[in-house]
Amino acid sequence: MQAPSSTVTQVKVRPALGRQVRKENGQIIPTDGIDVVLSKYYRRRISDGDLIAINTLGEK
């Protein structure tokens, strides 16, 4: 039996036009975007339209 893999997906995100979105730690995400680990928090922000996923950086 194999152990579950512990892959982490990263994505570059930026705020939607006219939005100001905070990172999980409370800092504001810059308009040119940042690389983040795709957690439930960031999935919700993307789903809500507050953040835009620029590209997928892949798994680590």
PDBQT receptor file of N, H, CA, C and O in Angstrom, charges set to zero:
ATOM      1  N   MET A   1       0.847  -1.179   0.000  1.00  0.00    +0.000 N 
ATOM      2  CA  MET A   1       0.000   0.000   0.000  1.00  0.00    +0.000 C 
ATOM      3  C   MET A   1       0.892   1.243   0.000  1.00  0.00    +0.000 C 
ATOM      4  O   MET A   1       1.836   1.341   0.784  1.00  0.00    +0.000 OA
ATOM      5  N   GLN A   2       0.585   2.179  -0.880  1.00  0.00    +0.000 N 
ATOM      6  H   GLN A   2      -0.182   2.099  -1.517  1.00  0.00    +0.000 HD
ATOM      7  CA  GLN A   2       1.389   3.392  -0.992  1.00  0.00    +0.000 C 
ATOM      8  C   GLN A   2       0.900   4.464  -0.033  1.00  0.00    +0.000 C 
ATOM      9  O   GLN A   2      -0.291   4.567   0.260  1.00  0.00    +0.000 OA
ATOM     10  N   ALA A   3       1.843   5.253   0.445  1.00  0.00    +0.000 N 
ATOM     11  H   ALA A   3       2.810   5.168   0.208  1.00  0.00    +0.000 HD
ATOM     12  CA  ALA A   3       1.494   6.396   1.292  1.00  0.00    +0.000 C 
ATOM     13  C   ALA A   3       0.917   7.495   0.412  1.00  0.00    +0.000 C 
ATOM     14  O   ALA A   3       1.326   7.638  -0.740  1.00  0.00    +0.000 OA
ATOM     15  N   PRO A   4      -0.027   8.275   0.934  1.00  0.00    +0.000 N 
ATOM     16  CA  PRO A   4      -0.576   9.375   0.127  1.00  0.00    +0.000 C 
ATOM     17  C   PRO A   4       0.519  10.369  -0.234  1.00  0.00    +0.000 C 
ATOM     18  O   PRO A   4       1.396  10.670   0.576  1.00  0.00    +0.000 OA
ATOM     19  N   SER A   5       0.454  10.871  -1.458  1.00  0.00    +0.000 N 
ATOM     20  H   SER A   5      -0.258  10.626  -2.115  1.00  0.00    +0.000 HD
ATOM     21  CA  SER A   5       1.471  11.837  -1.876  1.00  0.00    +0.000 C 
ATOM     22  C   SER A   5       1.175  13.188  -1.236  1.00  0.00    +0.000 C 
ATOM     23  O   SER A   5       0.019  13.545  -1.008  1.00  0.00    +0.000 OA
ATOM     24  N   SER A   6       2.220  13.917  -0.958  1.00  0.00    +0.000 N 
ATOM     25  H   SER A   6       3.159  13.627  -1.144  1.00  0.00    +0.000 HD
ATOM     26  CA  SER A   6       2.052  15.229  -0.321  1.00  0.00    +0.000 C 
ATOM     27  C   SER A   6       2.460  16.316  -1.307  1.00  0.00    +0.000 C 
ATOM     28  O   SER A   6       3.409  17.063  -1.069  1.00  0.00    +0.000 OA
ATOM     29  N   THR A   7       1.730  16.396  -2.415  1.00  0.00    +0.000 N 
ATOM     30  H   THR A   7       0.959  15.790  -2.608  1.00  0.00    +0.000 HD
ATOM     31  CA  THR A   7       2.031  17.416  -3.411  1.00  0.00    +0.000 C 
ATOM     32  C   THR A   7       1.317  18.712  -3.049  1.00  0.00    +0.000 C 
ATOM     33  O   THR A   7       0.223  18.710  -2.485  1.00  0.00    +0.000 OA
ATOM     34  N   VAL A   8       1.957  19.792  -3.383  1.00  0.00    +0.000 N 
ATOM     35  H   VAL A   8       2.846  19.794  -3.841  1.00  0.00    +0.000 HD
ATOM     36  CA  VAL A   8       1.410  21.120  -3.119  1.00  0.00    +0.000 C 
ATOM     37  C   VAL A   8       1.312  21.839  -4.453  1.00  0.00    +0.000 C 
ATOM     38  O   VAL A   8       2.309  21.985  -5.160  1.00  0.00    +0.000 OA
ATOM     39  N   THR A   9       0.117  22.286  -4.796  1.00  0.00    +0.000 N 
ATOM     40  H   THR A   9      -0.693  22.167  -4.222  1.00  0.00    +0.000 HD
ATOM     41  CA  THR A   9      -0.080  23.005  -6.046  1.00  0.00    +0.000 C 
ATOM     42  C   THR A   9       0.059  24.498  -5.791  1.00  0.00    +0.000 C 
ATOM     43  O   THR A   9      -0.550  25.048  -4.873  1.00  0.00    +0.000 OA
ATOM     44  N   GLN A  10       0.868  25.140  -6.615  1.00  0.00    +0.000 N 
ATOM     45  H   GLN A  10       1.363  24.694  -7.361  1.00  0.00    +0.000 HD
ATOM     46  CA  GLN A  10       1.028  26.588  -6.519  1.00  0.00    +0.000 C 
ATOM     47  C   GLN A  10       0.424  27.240  -7.749  1.00  0.00    +0.000 C 
ATOM     48  O   GLN A  10       0.361  26.640  -8.823  1.00  0.00    +0.000 OA
ATOM     49  N   VAL A  11      -0.015  28.467  -7.577  1.00  0.00    +0.000 N 
ATOM     50  H   VAL A  11       0.036  28.954  -6.705  1.00  0.00    +0.000 HD
ATOM     51  CA  VAL A  11      -0.607  29.225  -8.668  1.00  0.00    +0.000 C 
ATOM     52  C   VAL A  11      -0.263  30.699  -8.458  1.00  0.00    +0.000 C 
ATOM     53  O   VAL A  11      -0.101  31.156  -7.326  1.00  0.00    +0.000 OA
ATOM     54  N   LYS A  12      -0.157  31.427  -9.557  1.00  0.00    +0.000 N 
ATOM     55  H   LYS A  12      -0.288  31.055 -10.476  1.00  0.00    +0.000 HD
ATOM     56  CA  LYS A  12       0.039  32.877  -9.459  1.00  0.00    +0.000 C 
ATOM     57  C   LYS A  12      -1.334  33.516  -9.559  1.00  0.00    +0.000 C 
ATOM     58  O   LYS A  12      -2.100  33.223 -10.478  1.00  0.00    +0.000 OA
ATOM     59  N   VAL A  13      -1.640  34.385  -8.614  1.00  0.00    +0.000 N 
ATOM     60  H   VAL A  13      -1.019  34.623  -7.868  1.00  0.00    +0.000 HD
ATOM     61  CA  VAL A  13      -2.945  35.050  -8.582  1.00  0.00    +0.000 C 
ATOM     62  C   VAL A  13      -2.755  36.556  -8.511  1.00  0.00    +0.000 C 
ATOM     63  O   VAL A  13      -1.735  37.056  -8.036  1.00  0.00    +0.000 OA
ATOM     64  N   ARG A  14      -3.768  37.263  -8.997  1.00  0.00    +0.000 N 
ATOM     65  H   ARG A  14      -4.597  36.857  -9.383  1.00  0.00    +0.000 HD
ATOM     66  CA  ARG A  14      -3.801  38.716  -8.873  1.00  0.00    +0.000 C 
ATOM     67  C   ARG A  14      -5.234  39.117  -8.564  1.00  0.00    +0.000 C 
ATOM     68  O   ARG A  14      -6.166  38.389  -8.907  1.00  0.00    +0.000 OA
ATOM     69  N   PRO A  15      -5.425  40.267  -7.919  1.00  0.00    +0.000 N 
ATOM     70  CA  PRO A  15      -6.786  40.717  -7.627  1.00  0.00    +0.000 C 
ATOM     71  C   PRO A  15      -7.537  41.060  -8.916  1.00  0.00    +0.000 C 
ATOM     72  O   PRO A  15      -6.941  41.531  -9.886  1.00  0.00    +0.000 OA
ATOM     73  N   ALA A  16      -8.842  40.821  -8.913  1.00  0.00    +0.000 N 
ATOM     74  H   ALA A  16      -9.326  40.439  -8.125  1.00  0.00    +0.000 HD
ATOM     75  CA  ALA A  16      -9.683  41.237 -10.029  1.00  0.00    +0.000 C 
ATOM     76  C   ALA A  16      -9.660  42.763 -10.096  1.00  0.00    +0.000 C 
ATOM     77  O   ALA A  16      -9.387  43.434  -9.101  1.00  0.00    +0.000 OA
ATOM     78  N   LEU A  17      -9.947  43.295 -11.265  1.00  0.00    +0.000 N 
ATOM     79  H   LEU A  17     -10.169  42.750 -12.074  1.00  0.00    +0.000 HD
ATOM     80  CA  LEU A  17      -9.921  44.740 -11.487  1.00  0.00    +0.000 C 
ATOM     81  C   LEU A  17     -10.795  45.456 -10.459  1.00  0.00    +0.000 C 
ATOM     82  O   LEU A  17     -11.970  45.130 -10.289  1.00  0.00    +0.000 OA
ATOM     83  N   GLY A  18     -10.209  46.425  -9.789  1.00  0.00    +0.000 N 
ATOM     84  H   GLY A  18      -9.255  46.690  -9.927  1.00  0.00    +0.000 HD
ATOM     85  CA  GLY A  18     -10.939  47.212  -8.808  1.00  0.00    +0.000 C 
ATOM     86  C   GLY A  18     -11.073  46.570  -7.439  1.00  0.00    +0.000 C 
ATOM     87  O   GLY A  18     -11.731  47.123  -6.557  1.00  0.00    +0.000 OA
ATOM     88  N   ARG A  19     -10.463  45.416  -7.251  1.00  0.00    +0.000 N 
ATOM     89  H   ARG A  19      -9.929  44.966  -7.967  1.00  0.00    +0.000 HD
ATOM     90  CA  ARG A  19     -10.573  44.712  -5.971  1.00  0.00    +0.000 C 
ATOM     91  C   ARG A  19      -9.280  44.814  -5.187  1.00  0.00    +0.000 C 
ATOM     92  O   ARG A  19      -8.197  44.928  -5.761  1.00  0.00    +0.000 OA
ATOM     93  N   GLN A  20      -9.404  44.771  -3.888  1.00  0.00    +0.000 N 
ATOM     94  H   GLN A  20     -10.284  44.678  -3.422  1.00  0.00    +0.000 HD
ATOM     95  CA  GLN A  20      -8.249  44.705  -3.001  1.00  0.00    +0.000 C 
ATOM     96  C   GLN A  20      -8.458  43.460  -2.146  1.00  0.00    +0.000 C 
ATOM     97  O   GLN A  20      -9.411  43.380  -1.371  1.00  0.00    +0.000 OA
ATOM     98  N   VAL A  21      -7.557  42.490  -2.294  1.00  0.00    +0.000 N 
ATOM     99  H   VAL A  21      -6.783  42.555  -2.924  1.00  0.00    +0.000 HD
ATOM    100  CA  VAL A  21      -7.711  41.197  -1.634  1.00  0.00    +0.000 C 
ATOM    101  C   VAL A  21      -6.522  40.973  -0.710  1.00  0.00    +0.000 C 
ATOM    102  O   VAL A  21      -5.384  41.306  -1.043  1.00  0.00    +0.000 OA
ATOM    103  N   ARG A  22      -6.804  40.411   0.441  1.00  0.00    +0.000 N 
ATOM    104  H   ARG A  22      -7.728  40.141   0.711  1.00  0.00    +0.000 HD
ATOM    105  CA  ARG A  22      -5.743  40.129   1.407  1.00  0.00    +0.000 C 
ATOM    106  C   ARG A  22      -5.298  38.672   1.325  1.00  0.00    +0.000 C 
ATOM    107  O   ARG A  22      -6.073  37.773   0.997  1.00  0.00    +0.000 OA
ATOM    108  N   LYS A  23      -4.016  38.475   1.636  1.00  0.00    +0.000 N 
ATOM    109  H   LYS A  23      -3.386  39.205   1.902  1.00  0.00    +0.000 HD
ATOM    110  CA  LYS A  23      -3.488  37.120   1.762  1.00  0.00    +0.000 C 
ATOM    111  C   LYS A  23      -4.028  36.527   3.058  1.00  0.00    +0.000 C 
ATOM    112  O   LYS A  23      -4.650  37.227   3.857  1.00  0.00    +0.000 OA
ATOM    113  N   GLU A  24      -3.790  35.251   3.258  1.00  0.00    +0.000 N 
ATOM    114  H   GLU A  24      -3.285  34.683   2.609  1.00  0.00    +0.000 HD
ATOM    115  CA  GLU A  24      -4.246  34.601   4.486  1.00  0.00    +0.000 C 
ATOM    116  C   GLU A  24      -3.656  35.259   5.730  1.00  0.00    +0.000 C 
ATOM    117  O   GLU A  24      -4.273  35.230   6.795  1.00  0.00    +0.000 OA
ATOM    118  N   ASN A  25      -2.486  35.842   5.609  1.00  0.00    +0.000 N 
ATOM    119  H   ASN A  25      -1.985  35.866   4.744  1.00  0.00    +0.000 HD
ATOM    120  CA  ASN A  25      -1.843  36.482   6.764  1.00  0.00    +0.000 C 
ATOM    121  C   ASN A  25      -2.264  37.943   6.938  1.00  0.00    +0.000 C 
ATOM    122  O   ASN A  25      -1.773  38.616   7.844  1.00  0.00    +0.000 OA
ATOM    123  N   GLY A  26      -3.161  38.443   6.089  1.00  0.00    +0.000 N 
ATOM    124  H   GLY A  26      -3.560  37.897   5.352  1.00  0.00    +0.000 HD
ATOM    125  CA  GLY A  26      -3.686  39.795   6.235  1.00  0.00    +0.000 C 
ATOM    126  C   GLY A  26      -3.038  40.845   5.354  1.00  0.00    +0.000 C 
ATOM    127  O   GLY A  26      -3.571  41.948   5.223  1.00  0.00    +0.000 OA
ATOM    128  N   GLN A  27      -1.894  40.530   4.740  1.00  0.00    +0.000 N 
ATOM    129  H   GLN A  27      -1.462  39.635   4.846  1.00  0.00    +0.000 HD
ATOM    130  CA  GLN A  27      -1.248  41.495   3.850  1.00  0.00    +0.000 C 
ATOM    131  C   GLN A  27      -2.026  41.579   2.538  1.00  0.00    +0.000 C 
ATOM    132  O   GLN A  27      -2.652  40.609   2.112  1.00  0.00    +0.000 OA
ATOM    133  N   ILE A  28      -1.979  42.744   1.908  1.00  0.00    +0.000 N 
ATOM    134  H   ILE A  28      -1.471  43.532   2.254  1.00  0.00    +0.000 HD
ATOM    135  CA  ILE A  28      -2.703  42.956   0.656  1.00  0.00    +0.000 C 
ATOM    136  C   ILE A  28      -1.916  42.360  -0.510  1.00  0.00    +0.000 C 
ATOM    137  O   ILE A  28      -0.700  42.527  -0.601  1.00  0.00    +0.000 OA
ATOM    138  N   ILE A  29      -2.621  41.668  -1.394  1.00  0.00    +0.000 N 
ATOM    139  H   ILE A  29      -3.609  41.532  -1.321  1.00  0.00    +0.000 HD
ATOM    140  CA  ILE A  29      -2.000  41.084  -2.586  1.00  0.00    +0.000 C 
ATOM    141  C   ILE A  29      -1.764  42.203  -3.595  1.00  0.00    +0.000 C 
ATOM    142  O   ILE A  29      -2.696  42.938  -3.920  1.00  0.00    +0.000 OA
ATOM    143  N   PRO A  30      -0.529  42.349  -4.099  1.00  0.00    +0.000 N 
ATOM    144  CA  PRO A  30      -0.241  43.416  -5.067  1.00  0.00    +0.000 C 
ATOM    145  C   PRO A  30      -0.982  43.186  -6.388  1.00  0.00    +0.000 C 
ATOM    146  O   PRO A  30      -1.315  42.053  -6.734  1.00  0.00    +0.000 OA
ATOM    147  N   THR A  31      -1.232  44.269  -7.113  1.00  0.00    +0.000 N 
ATOM    148  H   THR A  31      -0.961  45.190  -6.832  1.00  0.00    +0.000 HD
ATOM    149  CA  THR A  31      -1.995  44.175  -8.363  1.00  0.00    +0.000 C 
ATOM    150  C   THR A  31      -1.277  43.372  -9.440  1.00  0.00    +0.000 C 
ATOM    151  O   THR A  31      -1.926  42.845 -10.344  1.00  0.00    +0.000 OA
ATOM    152  N   ASP A  32       0.061  43.266  -9.364  1.00  0.00    +0.000 N 
ATOM    153  H   ASP A  32       0.588  43.695  -8.630  1.00  0.00    +0.000 HD
ATOM    154  CA  ASP A  32       0.779  42.468 -10.364  1.00  0.00    +0.000 C 
ATOM    155  C   ASP A  32       0.803  40.986 -10.008  1.00  0.00    +0.000 C 
ATOM    156  O   ASP A  32       1.293  40.174 -10.793  1.00  0.00    +0.000 OA
ATOM    157  N   GLY A  33       0.283  40.619  -8.838  1.00  0.00    +0.000 N 
ATOM    158  H   GLY A  33      -0.115  41.278  -8.200  1.00  0.00    +0.000 HD
ATOM    159  CA  GLY A  33       0.121  39.225  -8.472  1.00  0.00    +0.000 C 
ATOM    160  C   GLY A  33       1.243  38.656  -7.636  1.00  0.00    +0.000 C 
ATOM    161  O   GLY A  33       2.324  39.234  -7.527  1.00  0.00    +0.000 OA
ATOM    162  N   ILE A  34       0.957  37.499  -7.045  1.00  0.00    +0.000 N 
ATOM    163  H   ILE A  34       0.078  37.029  -7.133  1.00  0.00    +0.000 HD
ATOM    164  CA  ILE A  34       1.930  36.764  -6.238  1.00  0.00    +0.000 C 
ATOM    165  C   ILE A  34       1.727  35.269  -6.453  1.00  0.00    +0.000 C 
ATOM    166  O   ILE A  34       0.677  34.833  -6.926  1.00  0.00    +0.000 OA
ATOM    167  N   ASP A  35       2.744  34.494  -6.101  1.00  0.00    +0.000 N 
ATOM    168  H   ASP A  35       3.597  34.847  -5.717  1.00  0.00    +0.000 HD
ATOM    169  CA  ASP A  35       2.653  33.037  -6.129  1.00  0.00    +0.000 C 
ATOM    170  C   ASP A  35       2.141  32.570  -4.771  1.00  0.00    +0.000 C 
ATOM    171  O   ASP A  35       2.652  32.986  -3.731  1.00  0.00    +0.000 OA
ATOM    172  N   VAL A  36       1.126  31.701  -4.786  1.00  0.00    +0.000 N 
ATOM    173  H   VAL A  36       0.711  31.364  -5.630  1.00  0.00    +0.000 HD
ATOM    174  CA  VAL A  36       0.563  31.189  -3.537  1.00  0.00    +0.000 C 
ATOM    175  C   VAL A  36       0.354  29.687  -3.645  1.00  0.00    +0.000 C 
ATOM    176  O   VAL A  36       0.226  29.137  -4.739  1.00  0.00    +0.000 OA
ATOM    177  N   VAL A  37       0.320  29.036  -2.490  1.00  0.00    +0.000 N 
ATOM    178  H   VAL A  37       0.424  29.482  -1.601  1.00  0.00    +0.000 HD
ATOM    179  CA  VAL A  37      -0.092  27.637  -2.423  1.00  0.00    +0.000 C 
ATOM    180  C   VAL A  37      -1.608  27.644  -2.530  1.00  0.00    +0.000 C 
ATOM    181  O   VAL A  37      -2.278  28.398  -1.824  1.00  0.00    +0.000 OA
ATOM    182  N   LEU A  38      -2.148  26.820  -3.398  1.00  0.00    +0.000 N 
ATOM    183  H   LEU A  38      -1.604  26.208  -3.972  1.00  0.00    +0.000 HD
ATOM    184  CA  LEU A  38      -3.585  26.826  -3.681  1.00  0.00    +0.000 C 
ATOM    185  C   LEU A  38      -4.359  26.159  -2.541  1.00  0.00    +0.000 C 
ATOM    186  O   LEU A  38      -4.720  24.985  -2.622  1.00  0.00    +0.000 OA
ATOM    187  N   SER A  39      -4.605  26.927  -1.485  1.00  0.00    +0.000 N 
ATOM    188  H   SER A  39      -4.312  27.881  -1.419  1.00  0.00    +0.000 HD
ATOM    189  CA  SER A  39      -5.337  26.447  -0.311  1.00  0.00    +0.000 C 
ATOM    190  C   SER A  39      -6.840  26.679  -0.512  1.00  0.00    +0.000 C 
ATOM    191  O   SER A  39      -7.264  27.259  -1.511  1.00  0.00    +0.000 OA
ATOM    192  N   LYS A  40      -7.624  26.219   0.446  1.00  0.00    +0.000 N 
ATOM    193  H   LYS A  40      -7.279  25.748   1.259  1.00  0.00    +0.000 HD
ATOM    194  CA  LYS A  40      -9.073  26.449   0.384  1.00  0.00    +0.000 C 
ATOM    195  C   LYS A  40      -9.383  27.946   0.333  1.00  0.00    +0.000 C 
ATOM    196  O   LYS A  40     -10.305  28.373  -0.362  1.00  0.00    +0.000 OA
ATOM    197  N   TYR A  41      -8.606  28.734   1.072  1.00  0.00    +0.000 N 
ATOM    198  H   TYR A  41      -7.857  28.387   1.637  1.00  0.00    +0.000 HD
ATOM    199  CA  TYR A  41      -8.817  30.184   1.105  1.00  0.00    +0.000 C 
ATOM    200  C   TYR A  41      -8.702  30.778  -0.300  1.00  0.00    +0.000 C 
ATOM    201  O   TYR A  41      -9.586  31.514  -0.739  1.00  0.00    +0.000 OA
ATOM    202  N   TYR A  42      -7.614  30.458  -1.003  1.00  0.00    +0.000 N 
ATOM    203  H   TYR A  42      -6.896  29.861  -0.646  1.00  0.00    +0.000 HD
ATOM    204  CA  TYR A  42      -7.402  31.031  -2.338  1.00  0.00    +0.000 C 
ATOM    205  C   TYR A  42      -8.366  30.436  -3.358  1.00  0.00    +0.000 C 
ATOM    206  O   TYR A  42      -8.779  31.134  -4.285  1.00  0.00    +0.000 OA
ATOM    207  N   ARG A  43      -8.733  29.175  -3.212  1.00  0.00    +0.000 N 
ATOM    208  H   ARG A  43      -8.398  28.609  -2.459  1.00  0.00    +0.000 HD
ATOM    209  CA  ARG A  43      -9.750  28.587  -4.103  1.00  0.00    +0.000 C 
ATOM    210  C   ARG A  43     -11.068  29.342  -3.974  1.00  0.00    +0.000 C 
ATOM    211  O   ARG A  43     -11.736  29.602  -4.975  1.00  0.00    +0.000 OA
ATOM    212  N   ARG A  44     -11.447  29.695  -2.740  1.00  0.00    +0.000 N 
ATOM    213  H   ARG A  44     -10.905  29.484  -1.927  1.00  0.00    +0.000 HD
ATOM    214  CA  ARG A  44     -12.685  30.464  -2.527  1.00  0.00    +0.000 C 
ATOM    215  C   ARG A  44     -12.603  31.843  -3.149  1.00  0.00    +0.000 C 
ATOM    216  O   ARG A  44     -13.551  32.294  -3.792  1.00  0.00    +0.000 OA
ATOM    217  N   ARG A  45     -11.460  32.527  -2.960  1.00  0.00    +0.000 N 
ATOM    218  H   ARG A  45     -10.690  32.161  -2.438  1.00  0.00    +0.000 HD
ATOM    219  CA  ARG A  45     -11.311  33.870  -3.532  1.00  0.00    +0.000 C 
ATOM    220  C   ARG A  45     -11.398  33.812  -5.057  1.00  0.00    +0.000 C 
ATOM    221  O   ARG A  45     -12.000  34.695  -5.669  1.00  0.00    +0.000 OA
ATOM    222  N   ILE A  46     -10.810  32.793  -5.680  1.00  0.00    +0.000 N 
ATOM    223  H   ILE A  46     -10.321  32.076  -5.184  1.00  0.00    +0.000 HD
ATOM    224  CA  ILE A  46     -10.876  32.630  -7.138  1.00  0.00    +0.000 C 
ATOM    225  C   ILE A  46     -12.310  32.329  -7.552  1.00  0.00    +0.000 C 
ATOM    226  O   ILE A  46     -12.814  32.908  -8.514  1.00  0.00    +0.000 OA
ATOM    227  N   SER A  47     -12.968  31.426  -6.831  1.00  0.00    +0.000 N 
ATOM    228  H   SER A  47     -12.559  30.955  -6.050  1.00  0.00    +0.000 HD
ATOM    229  CA  SER A  47     -14.350  31.057  -7.138  1.00  0.00    +0.000 C 
ATOM    230  C   SER A  47     -15.298  32.251  -7.005  1.00  0.00    +0.000 C 
ATOM    231  O   SER A  47     -16.234  32.395  -7.791  1.00  0.00    +0.000 OA
ATOM    232  N   ASP A  48     -15.054  33.104  -6.010  1.00  0.00    +0.000 N 
ATOM    233  H   ASP A  48     -14.294  32.987  -5.371  1.00  0.00    +0.000 HD
ATOM    234  CA  ASP A  48     -15.887  34.298  -5.792  1.00  0.00    +0.000 C 
ATOM    235  C   ASP A  48     -15.636  35.391  -6.822  1.00  0.00    +0.000 C 
ATOM    236  O   ASP A  48     -16.431  36.321  -6.950  1.00  0.00    +0.000 OA
ATOM    237  N   GLY A  49     -14.522  35.280  -7.564  1.00  0.00    +0.000 N 
ATOM    238  H   GLY A  49     -13.875  34.524  -7.461  1.00  0.00    +0.000 HD
ATOM    239  CA  GLY A  49     -14.188  36.300  -8.549  1.00  0.00    +0.000 C 
ATOM    240  C   GLY A  49     -13.327  37.421  -7.997  1.00  0.00    +0.000 C 
ATOM    241  O   GLY A  49     -13.047  38.393  -8.698  1.00  0.00    +0.000 OA
ATOM    242  N   ASP A  50     -12.902  37.295  -6.737  1.00  0.00    +0.000 N 
ATOM    243  H   ASP A  50     -13.130  36.505  -6.167  1.00  0.00    +0.000 HD
ATOM    244  CA  ASP A  50     -12.047  38.318  -6.134  1.00  0.00    +0.000 C 
ATOM    245  C   ASP A  50     -10.611  38.218  -6.627  1.00  0.00    +0.000 C 
ATOM    246  O   ASP A  50      -9.923  39.230  -6.755  1.00  0.00    +0.000 OA
ATOM    247  N   LEU A  51     -10.157  36.996  -6.902  1.00  0.00    +0.000 N 
ATOM    248  H   LEU A  51     -10.716  36.173  -6.798  1.00  0.00    +0.000 HD
ATOM    249  CA  LEU A  51      -8.806  36.764  -7.420  1.00  0.00    +0.000 C 
ATOM    250  C   LEU A  51      -8.897  36.119  -8.789  1.00  0.00    +0.000 C 
ATOM    251  O   LEU A  51      -9.858  35.412  -9.093  1.00  0.00    +0.000 OA
ATOM    252  N   ILE A  52      -7.893  36.366  -9.611  1.00  0.00    +0.000 N 
ATOM    253  H   ILE A  52      -7.112  36.940  -9.364  1.00  0.00    +0.000 HD
ATOM    254  CA  ILE A  52      -7.788  35.749 -10.930  1.00  0.00    +0.000 C 
ATOM    255  C   ILE A  52      -6.515  34.919 -10.945  1.00  0.00    +0.000 C 
ATOM    256  O   ILE A  52      -5.433  35.422 -10.640  1.00  0.00    +0.000 OA
ATOM    257  N   ALA A  53      -6.645  33.642 -11.302  1.00  0.00    +0.000 N 
ATOM    258  H   ALA A  53      -7.524  33.233 -11.549  1.00  0.00    +0.000 HD
ATOM    259  CA  ALA A  53      -5.480  32.772 -11.432  1.00  0.00    +0.000 C 
ATOM    260  C   ALA A  53      -4.802  33.101 -12.754  1.00  0.00    +0.000 C 
ATOM    261  O   ALA A  53      -5.407  32.972 -13.818  1.00  0.00    +0.000 OA
ATOM    262  N   ILE A  54      -3.545  33.527 -12.685  1.00  0.00    +0.000 N 
ATOM    263  H   ILE A  54      -3.053  33.632 -11.820  1.00  0.00    +0.000 HD
ATOM    264  CA  ILE A  54      -2.809  33.912 -13.889  1.00  0.00    +0.000 C 
ATOM    265  C   ILE A  54      -2.278  32.681 -14.606  1.00  0.00    +0.000 C 
ATOM    266  O   ILE A  54      -2.439  32.546 -15.819  1.00  0.00    +0.000 OA
ATOM    267  N   ASN A  55      -1.648  31.790 -13.863  1.00  0.00    +0.000 N 
ATOM    268  H   ASN A  55      -1.517  31.900 -12.878  1.00  0.00    +0.000 HD
ATOM    269  CA  ASN A  55      -1.173  30.528 -14.436  1.00  0.00    +0.000 C 
ATOM    270  C   ASN A  55      -0.890  29.551 -13.318  1.00  0.00    +0.000 C 
ATOM    271  O   ASN A  55      -0.712  29.944 -12.165  1.00  0.00    +0.000 OA
ATOM    272  N   THR A  56      -0.848  28.285 -13.659  1.00  0.00    +0.000 N 
ATOM    273  H   THR A  56      -0.993  27.965 -14.595  1.00  0.00    +0.000 HD
ATOM    274  CA  THR A  56      -0.522  27.261 -12.684  1.00  0.00    +0.000 C 
ATOM    275  C   THR A  56       0.972  27.027 -12.725  1.00  0.00    +0.000 C 
ATOM    276  O   THR A  56       1.542  26.803 -13.792  1.00  0.00    +0.000 OA
ATOM    277  N   LEU A  57       1.604  27.078 -11.573  1.00  0.00    +0.000 N 
ATOM    278  H   LEU A  57       1.141  27.261 -10.706  1.00  0.00    +0.000 HD
ATOM    279  CA  LEU A  57       3.046  26.885 -11.496  1.00  0.00    +0.000 C 
ATOM    280  C   LEU A  57       3.401  25.412 -11.371  1.00  0.00    +0.000 C 
ATOM    281  O   LEU A  57       4.562  25.041 -11.544  1.00  0.00    +0.000 OA
ATOM    282  N   GLY A  58       2.424  24.570 -11.074  1.00  0.00    +0.000 N 
ATOM    283  H   GLY A  58       1.481  24.872 -10.934  1.00  0.00    +0.000 HD
ATOM    284  CA  GLY A  58       2.679  23.139 -10.979  1.00  0.00    +0.000 C 
ATOM    285  C   GLY A  58       2.738  22.665  -9.550  1.00  0.00    +0.000 C 
ATOM    286  O   GLY A  58       2.457  23.406  -8.608  1.00  0.00    +0.000 OA
ATOM    287  N   GLU A  59       3.112  21.403  -9.415  1.00  0.00    +0.000 N 
ATOM    288  H   GLU A  59       3.340  20.801 -10.180  1.00  0.00    +0.000 HD
ATOM    289  CA  GLU A  59       3.157  20.778  -8.109  1.00  0.00    +0.000 C 
ATOM    290  C   GLU A  59       4.577  20.717  -7.616  1.00  0.00    +0.000 C 
ATOM    291  O   GLU A  59       5.520  20.607  -8.400  1.00  0.00    +0.000 OA
ATOM    292  N   LYS A  60       4.722  20.790  -6.311  1.00  0.00    +0.000 N 
ATOM    293  H   LYS A  60       3.956  20.880  -5.674  1.00  0.00    +0.000 HD
ATOM    294  CA  LYS A  60       6.043  20.697  -5.685  1.00  0.00    +0.000 C 
ATOM    295  C   LYS A  60       6.054  19.565  -4.712  1.00  0.00    +0.000 C 
ATOM    296  O   LYS A  60       7.074  19.310  -4.072  1.00  0.00    +0.000 OA
TER     297      LYS A  60
